[in-house]
Amino acid sequence: MNPSFPRRELAIAIGLLLAGSTAFAAETRFDKFTPLAASAGPTLDESTPVTLSSPNFTQKSIGERQAQLAAGIPNSGNWDMLTLNETGKDKGRYLFTVFETGQAGVQRYDRKTGKTETLWFSPAAGAHVSFDASYWTPWGTLITAEESWSTNPAGATSPYGRLFELKNPTNAPGIKEPFNAASNDGADFVHQNVIPRTSHEGIQFDGDGNMYFIDELNGGCIYKYTPKARMIDVLRGKADYFAAGQTFVLRVGDGLTPNATGAYEWVPITDQEGNGLPGALVITDTNGVTSVDGRNTTDLPAFKGTDYQRPEDLQIQVVKGREYLYVATTTTHEVYRMDLKNQKISVFANRNTLDLASGLAIGAALTNPDNLAIDAEGNIYVVEDQPGGVNDDIWFAKDRNQDGDLTDPGEGLARWASNGTVGSEFTGLYFDPFNPNRAWVNIQHPDSANDRTIEIKAMEPGEDR
């Protein structure tokens, strides 16, 4: 922790970003359901594609790609992570998602008017690719990043692996066809080059203002960025969070044991200005931009980070004032839990975890955990990267005492929802921090090419739907 951070003021300011915090918790009805015994088959109606685990859950399609295209709005599809404007004026009004394609972009849905707009679109195919992350910052901007980087022991020169900040997400004007060089002029969209290059997906902020991110790779690492500026100055608009800061990689033991658990340390790979430490790989990409290569630096002995197998999404949970960071690893079908105060990492869920529908080990029913989400009571949800209409599910992790394992009586994983849209996958499950009984999820890359955002609500029995 940076001792200059005024923690009490900071924690208040970013409390809504840590929706699992007991200080901001509210009762949800999403945890009242009967586990589904099996995955859903193909849906007949893509506007209601989700098989839900309770008759008191409802679903509604609130956005679809084909409607955007018909309205002359550039939209390349593959809608990924979701977030609201969680702070500031009109907080909770706008829902943002991004395009995980070879011509990436950023989209905003206005919950008040029902209007969906593209705010920023890559000027050309291949110029910006695979936007996956979509997160609201404590100071009121939107960040996204490219899930694309290269392995090269001498340092990669790919133009990708970048983190971007949209500094005016709520008032950037929508753009329409014909798309041209001036279309993005209203969006203040910046590459924040202080963040080392990796294949980005999950991003989270802790109560001290540290930002965590990953490298989505078989053998990828977990990283932490600490800004040089005082967070209170960032929140007051007097300092730029990304102007300078230090990045670290997580190491368990000597870093040579993949998927290790136990005590960990943060090994610096840059200095406090964001410059690569001596021996780190500083590269110049094909666009002429000089950056620190996060992936390939942390394969070097001096900076060796512990390898995990396709770490993807991250989620912070707060239990009795203590913060825990969850990490999904797709290839090994696991979810890890990091105790940020005591600096220990452990397995939270895997294929040995009980399926609460059967009472048996979940086995291959849990495959490719990708996204993570958290509801108002701090319950963790695990979203699979699997084929819709076959075995693409969302699992509810029942951790009754929130002790970070699922081994106590009555604990395990329960199939909470299943996706029936053929050719698609669930992405971006996000629980509304202002309404404990509302959530959104995207249906990404369906065979129909009609990506959708689905709103899910938990209703009281007999409540008007």
Coordinates of N, CA and C in Angstrom, one line a residue, residues 259-339:
N259 N 0.8 -22.3 -11.3 CA -0.4 -22.5 -10.6 C -0.2 -22.7 -9.1
A260 N 0.8 -22.1 -8.6 CA 1.2 -22.2 -7.2 C 0.2 -21.5 -6.3
T261 N 0.0 -22.0 -5.1 CA -0.7 -21.4 -4.0 C 0.1 -21.1 -2.8
G262 N -0.4 -20.3 -1.9 CA 0.4 -20.0 -0.7 C 0.8 -18.5 -0.6
A263 N 1.8 -18.2 0.1 CA 2.3 -16.9 0.3 C 2.8 -16.3 -1.0
Y264 N 2.5 -15.1 -1.3 CA 3.1 -14.5 -2.5 C 3.7 -13.1 -2.2
E265 N 4.5 -12.6 -3.2 CA 5.0 -11.3 -3.1 C 4.8 -10.5 -4.4
W266 N 4.9 -9.2 -4.3 CA 4.8 -8.4 -5.6 C 6.2 -8.0 -6.0
V267 N 6.6 -8.4 -7.1 CA 8.0 -8.2 -7.6 C 7.9 -7.0 -8.6
P268 N 8.6 -5.9 -8.4 CA 8.5 -4.7 -9.3 C 9.2 -5.0 -10.6
I269 N 8.5 -4.5 -11.7 CA 9.1 -4.7 -13.0 C 9.3 -3.3 -13.6
T270 N 8.8 -2.2 -13.0 CA 9.0 -0.9 -13.5 C 9.4 0.0 -12.2
D271 N 9.9 1.2 -12.5 CA 10.1 2.1 -11.3 C 8.8 2.9 -11.1
Q272 N 8.8 3.9 -10.2 CA 7.6 4.6 -9.9 C 7.2 5.6 -11.0
E273 N 8.0 5.8 -12.0 CA 7.6 6.6 -13.1 C 7.0 5.8 -14.2
G274 N 7.1 4.4 -14.1 CA 6.6 3.5 -15.1 C 7.6 3.1 -16.1
N275 N 8.9 3.5 -15.9 CA 10.0 3.0 -16.7 C 10.4 1.6 -16.4
G276 N 10.8 0.8 -17.4 CA 11.2 -0.5 -17.1 C 12.5 -0.5 -16.2
L277 N 12.5 -1.4 -15.2 CA 13.7 -1.5 -14.4 C 14.9 -2.1 -15.2
P278 N 16.1 -1.9 -14.8 CA 17.2 -2.4 -15.6 C 17.0 -3.9 -15.8
G279 N 17.1 -4.4 -17.1 CA 16.9 -5.7 -17.4 C 15.6 -6.0 -18.0
A280 N 14.6 -5.2 -17.7 CA 13.2 -5.4 -18.2 C 13.2 -5.1 -19.7
L281 N 12.3 -5.7 -20.4 CA 12.2 -5.6 -21.9 C 11.4 -4.4 -22.2
V282 N 12.0 -3.4 -22.7 CA 11.4 -2.2 -23.2 C 11.4 -2.2 -24.7
I283 N 10.2 -2.2 -25.3 CA 10.1 -2.5 -26.8 C 9.6 -1.2 -27.5
T284 N 9.9 -1.2 -28.8 CA 9.2 -0.2 -29.7 C 8.4 -1.0 -30.6
D285 N 7.1 -0.7 -30.6 CA 6.1 -1.5 -31.4 C 6.1 -1.0 -32.9
T286 N 5.3 -1.6 -33.7 CA 5.3 -1.3 -35.1 C 4.7 0.0 -35.4
N287 N 4.1 0.7 -34.4 CA 3.6 2.1 -34.6 C 4.6 3.1 -34.1
G288 N 5.8 2.6 -33.6 CA 6.8 3.5 -33.1 C 6.6 3.9 -31.6
V289 N 5.8 3.2 -30.9 CA 5.5 3.5 -29.5 C 6.4 2.6 -28.6
T290 N 7.1 3.3 -27.7 CA 7.9 2.5 -26.7 C 7.2 2.2 -25.5
S291 N 7.2 0.9 -25.1 CA 6.4 0.5 -23.9 C 7.2 -0.6 -23.2
V292 N 6.8 -0.9 -22.0 CA 7.3 -2.1 -21.2 C 6.5 -3.3 -21.6
D293 N 7.2 -4.4 -22.0 CA 6.6 -5.6 -22.4 C 6.4 -6.5 -21.1
G294 N 5.1 -6.4 -20.6 CA 4.8 -7.1 -19.3 C 5.0 -8.6 -19.4
R295 N 4.5 -9.2 -20.5 CA 4.5 -10.7 -20.6 C 5.9 -11.2 -20.6
N296 N 6.7 -10.7 -21.5 CA 8.0 -11.3 -21.8 C 9.0 -10.9 -20.7
T297 N 8.8 -9.8 -20.1 CA 9.7 -9.4 -19.0 C 9.5 -10.3 -17.8
T298 N 8.3 -10.8 -17.5 CA 8.0 -11.6 -16.4 C 8.3 -13.1 -16.6
D299 N 8.9 -13.4 -17.8 CA 9.5 -14.7 -18.0 C 11.0 -14.7 -17.7
L300 N 11.6 -13.5 -17.5 CA 13.0 -13.4 -17.3 C 13.3 -13.8 -15.8
P301 N 14.4 -14.4 -15.5 CA 14.7 -14.8 -14.1 C 14.5 -13.7 -13.0
A302 N 15.0 -12.5 -13.3 CA 15.0 -11.5 -12.4 C 13.6 -11.0 -12.0
F303 N 12.7 -11.2 -13.0 CA 11.3 -10.6 -12.8 C 10.3 -11.8 -12.8
K304 N 10.7 -13.0 -12.6 CA 9.8 -14.1 -12.9 C 8.6 -14.1 -12.0
G305 N 7.4 -14.1 -12.7 CA 6.1 -14.1 -12.1 C 5.6 -15.6 -12.1
T306 N 4.7 -15.9 -11.2 CA 4.1 -17.2 -11.2 C 3.1 -17.3 -12.4
D307 N 3.2 -18.4 -13.1 CA 2.4 -18.6 -14.3 C 1.1 -19.3 -13.9
Y308 N 0.0 -18.8 -14.4 CA -1.3 -19.4 -14.3 C -1.8 -19.7 -15.7
Q309 N -2.8 -20.5 -15.9 CA -3.2 -21.0 -17.2 C -4.5 -20.2 -17.7
R310 N -4.2 -19.2 -18.5 CA -5.2 -18.3 -19.0 C -6.0 -17.6 -17.9
P311 N -5.3 -16.9 -17.1 CA -6.1 -16.0 -16.1 C -6.9 -15.0 -17.0
E312 N -8.1 -14.9 -16.6 CA -9.0 -14.0 -17.4 C -9.6 -12.9 -16.6
D313 N -10.8 -13.2 -16.0 CA -11.4 -12.1 -15.3 C -11.0 -12.0 -13.8
L314 N -11.2 -10.8 -13.3 CA -10.9 -10.5 -11.9 C -12.1 -10.0 -11.2
Q315 N -12.2 -10.2 -9.9 CA -13.3 -9.6 -9.1 C -12.9 -9.4 -7.7
I316 N -13.2 -8.2 -7.1 CA -12.9 -8.0 -5.7 C -14.1 -8.1 -4.9
Q317 N -13.9 -8.8 -3.7 CA -14.9 -9.0 -2.7 C -14.4 -8.5 -1.4
V318 N -15.3 -7.8 -0.7 CA -14.9 -7.3 0.6 C -15.7 -8.0 1.7
V319 N -15.0 -8.6 2.7 CA -15.7 -9.3 3.8 C -15.1 -8.8 5.1
K320 N -16.0 -8.2 5.9 CA -15.7 -7.6 7.2 C -14.5 -6.6 7.0
G321 N -14.5 -5.8 6.0 CA -13.5 -4.8 5.8 C -12.3 -5.3 5.1
R322 N -12.1 -6.6 4.8 CA -10.9 -7.1 4.2 C -11.2 -7.4 2.7
E323 N -10.2 -7.2 1.9 CA -10.4 -7.3 0.4 C -9.8 -8.6 -0.1
Y324 N -10.5 -9.3 -1.0 CA -10.1 -10.5 -1.6 C -10.3 -10.4 -3.1
L325 N -9.3 -10.8 -3.8 CA -9.3 -10.7 -5.3 C -9.4 -12.1 -5.9
Y326 N -10.5 -12.3 -6.7 CA -10.8 -13.6 -7.3 C -10.2 -13.6 -8.7
V327 N -9.7 -14.7 -9.2 CA -9.1 -14.8 -10.5 C -9.6 -16.1 -11.1
A328 N -10.2 -16.0 -12.3 CA -10.6 -17.2 -13.1 C -9.5 -17.6 -14.0
T329 N -9.2 -18.9 -14.0 CA -8.2 -19.4 -15.0 C -8.9 -20.5 -15.9
T330 N -9.0 -20.2 -17.1 CA -9.8 -20.9 -18.0 C -9.3 -22.3 -18.3
T331 N -8.0 -22.5 -18.6 CA -7.5 -23.7 -19.0 C -7.6 -24.8 -17.9
T332 N -7.3 -24.4 -16.7 CA -7.3 -25.4 -15.6 C -8.7 -25.4 -14.9
H333 N -9.7 -24.7 -15.4 CA -11.0 -24.8 -14.9 C -11.1 -24.5 -13.4
E334 N -10.4 -23.4 -13.0 CA -10.3 -23.0 -11.6 C -10.6 -21.5 -11.4
V335 N -11.0 -21.3 -10.1 CA -11.0 -19.9 -9.6 C -10.2 -19.8 -8.4
Y336 N -9.3 -18.8 -8.3 CA -8.4 -18.6 -7.2 C -8.9 -17.4 -6.4
R337 N -8.5 -17.4 -5.1 CA -8.8 -16.3 -4.2 C -7.5 -15.7 -3.6
M338 N -7.3 -14.4 -3.7 CA -6.1 -13.8 -3.2 C -6.5 -12.9 -2.0
D339 N -5.9 -13.2 -0.8 CA -6.1 -12.4 0.3 C -5.1 -11.2 0.2

